[in-house]
Amino acid sequence: MDIGIATVSSIVVICFVIGAGIKASKKVTNNNIIPYVVAIVGGILGAVGYFCKVPDFPANDALTAIAVGMASGLAATGIKEISKTITTSSGTKDTEN
């Protein structure tokens, strides 16, 4: 079974960059909205991937495509949290929230 790792990882990277941009922006003061934003963007990208017939996309219907995209968006948030945890636990004080 081919899971379309390139397609899913591209959604993760796009969502990570969007989340990092939101965090770097001084216009958004509540960083708690970032997971919601990247999940929605991931869902939209998943739907676009499905309806544009992207090769190797790991979904056979629109609902699964949206779920794959949302999970990929939330994975981007998880990557940031893991890096913060590793940085904090290794003795380096992480000043970002």
mmCIF file of N, CA and C in Angstrom:
data_model
loop_
_atom_site.group_PDB
_atom_site.id
_atom_site.type_symbol
_atom_site.label_atom_id
_atom_site.label_comp_id
_atom_site.label_asym_id
_atom_site.label_seq_id
_atom_site.Cartn_x
_atom_site.Cartn_y
_atom_site.Cartn_z
ATOM 1 N N MET A 1 0.836 -1.182 0.000
ATOM 2 C CA MET A 1 0.000 0.000 0.000
ATOM 3 C C MET A 1 0.879 1.242 0.000
ATOM 4 N N ASP A 2 0.683 2.091 -0.963
ATOM 5 C CA ASP A 2 1.447 3.330 -1.065
ATOM 6 C C ASP A 2 0.689 4.413 -0.307
ATOM 7 N N ILE A 3 1.344 5.028 0.685
ATOM 8 C CA ILE A 3 0.634 6.013 1.508
ATOM 9 C C ILE A 3 0.872 7.444 1.071
ATOM 10 N N GLY A 4 1.561 7.663 -0.019
ATOM 11 C CA GLY A 4 1.741 9.021 -0.517
ATOM 12 C C GLY A 4 2.516 9.899 0.434
ATOM 13 N N ILE A 5 3.660 9.409 0.885
ATOM 14 C CA ILE A 5 4.431 10.115 1.910
ATOM 15 C C ILE A 5 4.859 11.500 1.454
ATOM 16 N N ALA A 6 5.140 11.678 0.176
ATOM 17 C CA ALA A 6 5.562 12.997 -0.311
ATOM 18 C C ALA A 6 4.422 14.000 -0.217
ATOM 19 N N THR A 7 3.219 13.562 -0.550
ATOM 20 C CA THR A 7 2.063 14.453 -0.492
ATOM 21 C C THR A 7 1.758 14.854 0.947
ATOM 22 N N VAL A 8 1.747 13.879 1.838
ATOM 23 C CA VAL A 8 1.438 14.157 3.243
ATOM 24 C C VAL A 8 2.517 15.032 3.864
ATOM 25 N N SER A 9 3.770 14.730 3.578
ATOM 26 C CA SER A 9 4.838 15.544 4.166
ATOM 27 C C SER A 9 4.840 16.963 3.609
ATOM 28 N N SER A 10 4.407 17.129 2.368
ATOM 29 C CA SER A 10 4.334 18.496 1.839
ATOM 30 C C SER A 10 3.245 19.293 2.547
ATOM 31 N N ILE A 11 2.140 18.648 2.893
ATOM 32 C CA ILE A 11 1.097 19.332 3.663
ATOM 33 C C ILE A 11 1.626 19.708 5.047
ATOM 34 N N VAL A 12 2.389 18.808 5.662
ATOM 35 C CA VAL A 12 2.968 19.091 6.979
ATOM 36 C C VAL A 12 3.900 20.297 6.909
ATOM 37 N N VAL A 13 4.743 20.333 5.883
ATOM 38 C CA VAL A 13 5.703 21.442 5.754
ATOM 39 C C VAL A 13 4.975 22.761 5.516
ATOM 40 N N ILE A 14 3.987 22.761 4.636
ATOM 41 C CA ILE A 14 3.232 23.992 4.363
ATOM 42 C C ILE A 14 2.543 24.485 5.633
ATOM 43 N N CYS A 15 1.928 23.571 6.366
ATOM 44 C CA CYS A 15 1.245 23.957 7.605
ATOM 45 C C CYS A 15 2.242 24.432 8.661
ATOM 46 N N PHE A 16 3.413 23.805 8.720
ATOM 47 C CA PHE A 16 4.440 24.237 9.678
ATOM 48 C C PHE A 16 4.875 25.667 9.395
ATOM 49 N N VAL A 17 5.092 25.971 8.119
ATOM 50 C CA VAL A 17 5.519 27.322 7.743
ATOM 51 C C VAL A 17 4.421 28.332 8.068
ATOM 52 N N ILE A 18 3.172 27.975 7.809
ATOM 53 C CA ILE A 18 2.058 28.879 8.133
ATOM 54 C C ILE A 18 1.977 29.100 9.643
ATOM 55 N N GLY A 19 2.098 28.028 10.420
ATOM 56 C CA GLY A 19 2.071 28.157 11.873
ATOM 57 C C GLY A 19 3.220 28.996 12.404
ATOM 58 N N ALA A 20 4.404 28.800 11.840
ATOM 59 C CA ALA A 20 5.558 29.598 12.255
ATOM 60 C C ALA A 20 5.366 31.065 11.886
ATOM 61 N N GLY A 21 4.751 31.309 10.735
ATOM 62 C CA GLY A 21 4.471 32.685 10.326
ATOM 63 C C GLY A 21 3.480 33.360 11.250
ATOM 64 N N ILE A 22 2.475 32.617 11.673
ATOM 65 C CA ILE A 22 1.498 33.172 12.605
ATOM 66 C C ILE A 22 2.174 33.495 13.937
ATOM 67 N N LYS A 23 3.020 32.576 14.400
ATOM 68 C CA LYS A 23 3.706 32.795 15.672
ATOM 69 C C LYS A 23 4.651 33.999 15.597
ATOM 70 N N ALA A 24 5.320 34.155 14.463
ATOM 71 C CA ALA A 24 6.252 35.277 14.303
ATOM 72 C C ALA A 24 5.524 36.603 14.137
ATOM 73 N N SER A 25 4.292 36.534 13.675
ATOM 74 C CA SER A 25 3.509 37.749 13.485
ATOM 75 C C SER A 25 3.149 38.337 14.833
ATOM 76 N N LYS A 26 3.266 39.605 14.934
ATOM 77 C CA LYS A 26 2.899 40.276 16.178
ATOM 78 C C LYS A 26 1.416 40.643 16.199
ATOM 79 N N LYS A 27 0.708 40.365 15.103
ATOM 80 C CA LYS A 27 -0.719 40.692 15.039
ATOM 81 C C LYS A 27 -1.572 39.682 15.809
ATOM 82 N N VAL A 28 -1.073 38.458 15.953
ATOM 83 C CA VAL A 28 -1.798 37.426 16.675
ATOM 84 C C VAL A 28 -1.193 37.319 18.065
ATOM 85 N N THR A 29 -1.982 37.624 19.072
ATOM 86 C CA THR A 29 -1.483 37.593 20.439
ATOM 87 C C THR A 29 -1.807 36.283 21.146
ATOM 88 N N ASN A 30 -2.764 35.527 20.632
ATOM 89 C CA ASN A 30 -3.164 34.270 21.252
ATOM 90 C C ASN A 30 -2.625 33.113 20.416
ATOM 91 N N ASN A 31 -1.511 32.534 20.851
ATOM 92 C CA ASN A 31 -0.906 31.426 20.107
ATOM 93 C C ASN A 31 -1.699 30.135 20.214
ATOM 94 N N ASN A 32 -2.717 30.098 21.063
ATOM 95 C CA ASN A 32 -3.535 28.894 21.190
ATOM 96 C C ASN A 32 -4.366 28.622 19.945
ATOM 97 N N ILE A 33 -4.505 29.596 19.059
ATOM 98 C CA ILE A 33 -5.290 29.381 17.844
ATOM 99 C C ILE A 33 -4.493 28.698 16.747
ATOM 100 N N ILE A 34 -3.168 28.628 16.897
ATOM 101 C CA ILE A 34 -2.327 28.074 15.833
ATOM 102 C C ILE A 34 -2.705 26.640 15.479
ATOM 103 N N PRO A 35 -2.910 25.721 16.423
ATOM 104 C CA PRO A 35 -3.301 24.363 16.022
ATOM 105 C C PRO A 35 -4.607 24.324 15.225
ATOM 106 N N TYR A 36 -5.545 25.179 15.578
ATOM 107 C CA TYR A 36 -6.805 25.210 14.844
ATOM 108 C C TYR A 36 -6.600 25.715 13.415
ATOM 109 N N VAL A 37 -5.777 26.733 13.281
ATOM 110 C CA VAL A 37 -5.518 27.304 11.959
ATOM 111 C C VAL A 37 -4.823 26.285 11.068
ATOM 112 N N VAL A 38 -3.777 25.629 11.589
ATOM 113 C CA VAL A 38 -3.057 24.679 10.743
ATOM 114 C C VAL A 38 -3.894 23.441 10.444
ATOM 115 N N ALA A 39 -4.790 23.060 11.346
ATOM 116 C CA ALA A 39 -5.692 21.945 11.056
ATOM 117 C C ALA A 39 -6.653 22.310 9.928
ATOM 118 N N ILE A 40 -7.181 23.516 9.959
ATOM 119 C CA ILE A 40 -8.098 23.956 8.902
ATOM 120 C C ILE A 40 -7.365 24.074 7.576
ATOM 121 N N VAL A 41 -6.168 24.661 7.601
ATOM 122 C CA VAL A 41 -5.381 24.780 6.364
ATOM 123 C C VAL A 41 -5.026 23.391 5.835
ATOM 124 N N GLY A 42 -4.652 22.486 6.716
ATOM 125 C CA GLY A 42 -4.348 21.118 6.305
ATOM 126 C C GLY A 42 -5.558 20.435 5.679
ATOM 127 N N GLY A 43 -6.728 20.641 6.268
ATOM 128 C CA GLY A 43 -7.950 20.074 5.694
ATOM 129 C C GLY A 43 -8.241 20.626 4.317
ATOM 130 N N ILE A 44 -8.033 21.909 4.142
ATOM 131 C CA ILE A 44 -8.241 22.531 2.830
ATOM 132 C C ILE A 44 -7.242 21.968 1.822
ATOM 133 N N LEU A 45 -5.969 21.860 2.230
ATOM 134 C CA LEU A 45 -4.960 21.300 1.325
ATOM 135 C C LEU A 45 -5.243 19.832 1.000
ATOM 136 N N GLY A 46 -5.765 19.102 1.972
ATOM 137 C CA GLY A 46 -6.141 17.713 1.714
ATOM 138 C C GLY A 46 -7.258 17.610 0.685
ATOM 139 N N ALA A 47 -8.254 18.486 0.813
ATOM 140 C CA ALA A 47 -9.351 18.499 -0.161
ATOM 141 C C ALA A 47 -8.840 18.899 -1.540
ATOM 142 N N VAL A 48 -7.959 19.884 -1.590
ATOM 143 C CA VAL A 48 -7.383 20.307 -2.874
ATOM 144 C C VAL A 48 -6.601 19.157 -3.502
ATOM 145 N N GLY A 49 -5.821 18.463 -2.690
ATOM 146 C CA GLY A 49 -5.058 17.318 -3.187
ATOM 147 C C GLY A 49 -5.949 16.228 -3.745
ATOM 148 N N TYR A 50 -7.079 16.000 -3.097
ATOM 149 C CA TYR A 50 -8.003 14.963 -3.570
ATOM 150 C C TYR A 50 -8.695 15.383 -4.859
ATOM 151 N N PHE A 51 -9.239 16.589 -4.875
ATOM 152 C CA PHE A 51 -10.003 17.021 -6.039
ATOM 153 C C PHE A 51 -9.124 17.341 -7.251
ATOM 154 N N CYS A 52 -7.863 17.647 -7.017
ATOM 155 C CA CYS A 52 -6.934 17.889 -8.137
ATOM 156 C C CYS A 52 -6.277 16.596 -8.608
ATOM 157 N N LYS A 53 -6.680 15.483 -8.010
ATOM 158 C CA LYS A 53 -6.170 14.162 -8.401
ATOM 159 C C LYS A 53 -4.647 14.084 -8.320
ATOM 160 N N VAL A 54 -4.089 14.534 -7.200
ATOM 161 C CA VAL A 54 -2.648 14.457 -6.987
ATOM 162 C C VAL A 54 -2.244 12.987 -6.949
ATOM 163 N N PRO A 55 -1.228 12.612 -7.725
ATOM 164 C CA PRO A 55 -0.801 11.206 -7.723
ATOM 165 C C PRO A 55 -0.341 10.768 -6.332
ATOM 166 N N ASP A 56 -0.636 9.556 -5.969
ATOM 167 C CA ASP A 56 -0.236 8.946 -4.695
ATOM 168 C C ASP A 56 -0.879 9.591 -3.475
ATOM 169 N N PHE A 57 -1.960 10.348 -3.670
ATOM 170 C CA PHE A 57 -2.624 10.937 -2.513
ATOM 171 C C PHE A 57 -3.335 9.827 -1.746
ATOM 172 N N PRO A 58 -3.132 9.733 -0.423
ATOM 173 C CA PRO A 58 -3.614 8.586 0.342
ATOM 174 C C PRO A 58 -5.085 8.667 0.771
ATOM 175 N N ALA A 59 -5.975 9.016 -0.140
ATOM 176 C CA ALA A 59 -7.396 9.080 0.214
ATOM 177 C C ALA A 59 -8.234 8.677 -0.988
ATOM 178 N N ASN A 60 -9.309 7.963 -0.703
ATOM 179 C CA ASN A 60 -10.215 7.517 -1.761
ATOM 180 C C ASN A 60 -11.517 8.295 -1.802
ATOM 181 N N ASP A 61 -11.724 9.165 -0.829
ATOM 182 C CA ASP A 61 -12.927 9.994 -0.810
ATOM 183 C C ASP A 61 -12.602 11.341 -0.171
ATOM 184 N N ALA A 62 -13.509 12.283 -0.333
ATOM 185 C CA ALA A 62 -13.257 13.651 0.114
ATOM 186 C C ALA A 62 -13.107 13.744 1.634
ATOM 187 N N LEU A 63 -13.928 13.013 2.375
ATOM 188 C CA LEU A 63 -13.863 13.089 3.832
ATOM 189 C C LEU A 63 -12.528 12.565 4.363
ATOM 190 N N THR A 64 -12.055 11.476 3.800
ATOM 191 C CA THR A 64 -10.752 10.941 4.195
ATOM 192 C C THR A 64 -9.642 11.913 3.818
ATOM 193 N N ALA A 65 -9.766 12.549 2.669
ATOM 194 C CA ALA A 65 -8.761 13.521 2.234
ATOM 195 C C ALA A 65 -8.682 14.693 3.204
ATOM 196 N N ILE A 66 -9.827 15.159 3.649
ATOM 197 C CA ILE A 66 -9.847 16.263 4.613
ATOM 198 C C ILE A 66 -9.250 15.816 5.943
ATOM 199 N N ALA A 67 -9.574 14.602 6.375
ATOM 200 C CA ALA A 67 -9.022 14.082 7.631
ATOM 201 C C ALA A 67 -7.509 13.909 7.540
ATOM 202 N N VAL A 68 -7.018 13.403 6.411
ATOM 203 C CA VAL A 68 -5.570 13.262 6.219
ATOM 204 C C VAL A 68 -4.902 14.633 6.271
ATOM 205 N N GLY A 69 -5.510 15.604 5.629
ATOM 206 C CA GLY A 69 -4.959 16.958 5.639
ATOM 207 C C GLY A 69 -4.952 17.574 7.024
ATOM 208 N N MET A 70 -6.040 17.391 7.765
ATOM 209 C CA MET A 70 -6.106 17.945 9.120
ATOM 210 C C MET A 70 -5.085 17.282 10.034
ATOM 211 N N ALA A 71 -4.939 15.969 9.914
ATOM 212 C CA ALA A 71 -3.934 15.269 10.721
ATOM 213 C C ALA A 71 -2.529 15.740 10.369
ATOM 214 N N SER A 72 -2.308 16.004 9.096
ATOM 215 C CA SER A 72 -1.002 16.508 8.666
ATOM 216 C C SER A 72 -0.759 17.900 9.231
ATOM 217 N N GLY A 73 -1.783 18.738 9.243
ATOM 218 C CA GLY A 73 -1.654 20.069 9.827
ATOM 219 C C GLY A 73 -1.349 20.006 11.313
ATOM 220 N N LEU A 74 -2.030 19.124 12.016
ATOM 221 C CA LEU A 74 -1.772 18.978 13.447
ATOM 222 C C LEU A 74 -0.400 18.362 13.710
ATOM 223 N N ALA A 75 0.086 17.541 12.776
ATOM 224 C CA ALA A 75 1.439 16.989 12.905
ATOM 225 C C ALA A 75 2.474 18.105 12.872
ATOM 226 N N ALA A 76 2.210 19.138 12.102
ATOM 227 C CA ALA A 76 3.120 20.282 12.060
ATOM 228 C C ALA A 76 3.218 20.938 13.431
ATOM 229 N N THR A 77 2.107 21.040 14.137
ATOM 230 C CA THR A 77 2.115 21.587 15.491
ATOM 231 C C THR A 77 2.893 20.667 16.422
ATOM 232 N N GLY A 78 2.716 19.374 16.255
ATOM 233 C CA GLY A 78 3.438 18.402 17.074
ATOM 234 C C GLY A 78 4.934 18.467 16.874
ATOM 235 N N ILE A 79 5.374 18.711 15.644
ATOM 236 C CA ILE A 79 6.802 18.833 15.365
ATOM 237 C C ILE A 79 7.385 20.005 16.149
ATOM 238 N N LYS A 80 6.674 21.118 16.170
ATOM 239 C CA LYS A 80 7.143 22.295 16.913
ATOM 240 C C LYS A 80 7.201 21.994 18.405
ATOM 241 N N GLU A 81 6.186 21.320 18.932
ATOM 242 C CA GLU A 81 6.152 21.013 20.359
ATOM 243 C C GLU A 81 7.266 20.043 20.740
ATOM 244 N N ILE A 82 7.555 19.071 19.883
ATOM 245 C CA ILE A 82 8.639 18.124 20.168
ATOM 246 C C ILE A 82 9.977 18.858 20.213
ATOM 247 N N SER A 83 10.182 19.762 19.259
ATOM 248 C CA SER A 83 11.447 20.506 19.252
ATOM 249 C C SER A 83 11.566 21.379 20.492
ATOM 250 N N LYS A 84 10.460 21.977 20.955
ATOM 251 C CA LYS A 84 10.491 22.774 22.179
ATOM 252 C C LYS A 84 10.809 21.903 23.388
ATOM 253 N N THR A 85 10.227 20.700 23.441
ATOM 254 C CA THR A 85 10.449 19.793 24.568
ATOM 255 C C THR A 85 11.898 19.331 24.614
ATOM 256 N N ILE A 86 12.449 18.981 23.468
ATOM 257 C CA ILE A 86 13.839 18.532 23.423
ATOM 258 C C ILE A 86 14.772 19.665 23.833
ATOM 259 N N THR A 87 14.497 20.862 23.334
ATOM 260 C CA THR A 87 15.333 22.015 23.670
ATOM 261 C C THR A 87 15.260 22.327 25.157
ATOM 262 N N THR A 88 14.067 22.272 25.722
ATOM 263 C CA THR A 88 13.875 22.579 27.137
ATOM 264 C C THR A 88 14.483 21.487 28.025
ATOM 265 N N SER A 89 14.319 20.224 27.673
ATOM 266 C CA SER A 89 14.800 19.137 28.510
ATOM 267 C C SER A 89 16.307 18.951 28.427
ATOM 268 N N SER A 90 16.937 19.507 27.386
ATOM 269 C CA SER A 90 18.391 19.360 27.271
ATOM 270 C C SER A 90 19.143 20.422 28.063
ATOM 271 N N GLY A 91 18.410 21.226 28.808
ATOM 272 C CA GLY A 91 19.049 22.217 29.660
ATOM 273 C C GLY A 91 19.033 23.612 29.099
ATOM 274 N N THR A 92 18.591 23.757 27.859
ATOM 275 C CA THR A 92 18.511 25.078 27.259
ATOM 276 C C THR A 92 17.150 25.653 27.565
ATOM 277 N N LYS A 93 17.121 26.848 28.064
ATOM 278 C CA LYS A 93 15.855 27.499 28.380
ATOM 279 C C LYS A 93 15.227 28.018 27.095
ATOM 280 N N ASP A 94 14.032 27.518 26.760
ATOM 281 C CA ASP A 94 13.315 27.957 25.573
ATOM 282 C C ASP A 94 12.418 29.119 25.966
ATOM 283 N N THR A 95 12.652 30.283 25.401
ATOM 284 C CA THR A 95 11.885 31.462 25.771
ATOM 285 C C THR A 95 10.612 31.603 24.979
ATOM 286 N N GLU A 96 10.440 30.784 23.927
ATOM 287 C CA GLU A 96 9.196 30.850 23.151
ATOM 288 C C GLU A 96 8.122 30.067 23.861
ATOM 289 N N ASN A 97 6.868 30.471 23.634
ATOM 290 C CA ASN A 97 5.725 29.708 24.155
ATOM 291 C C ASN A 97 5.041 29.010 23.058
#
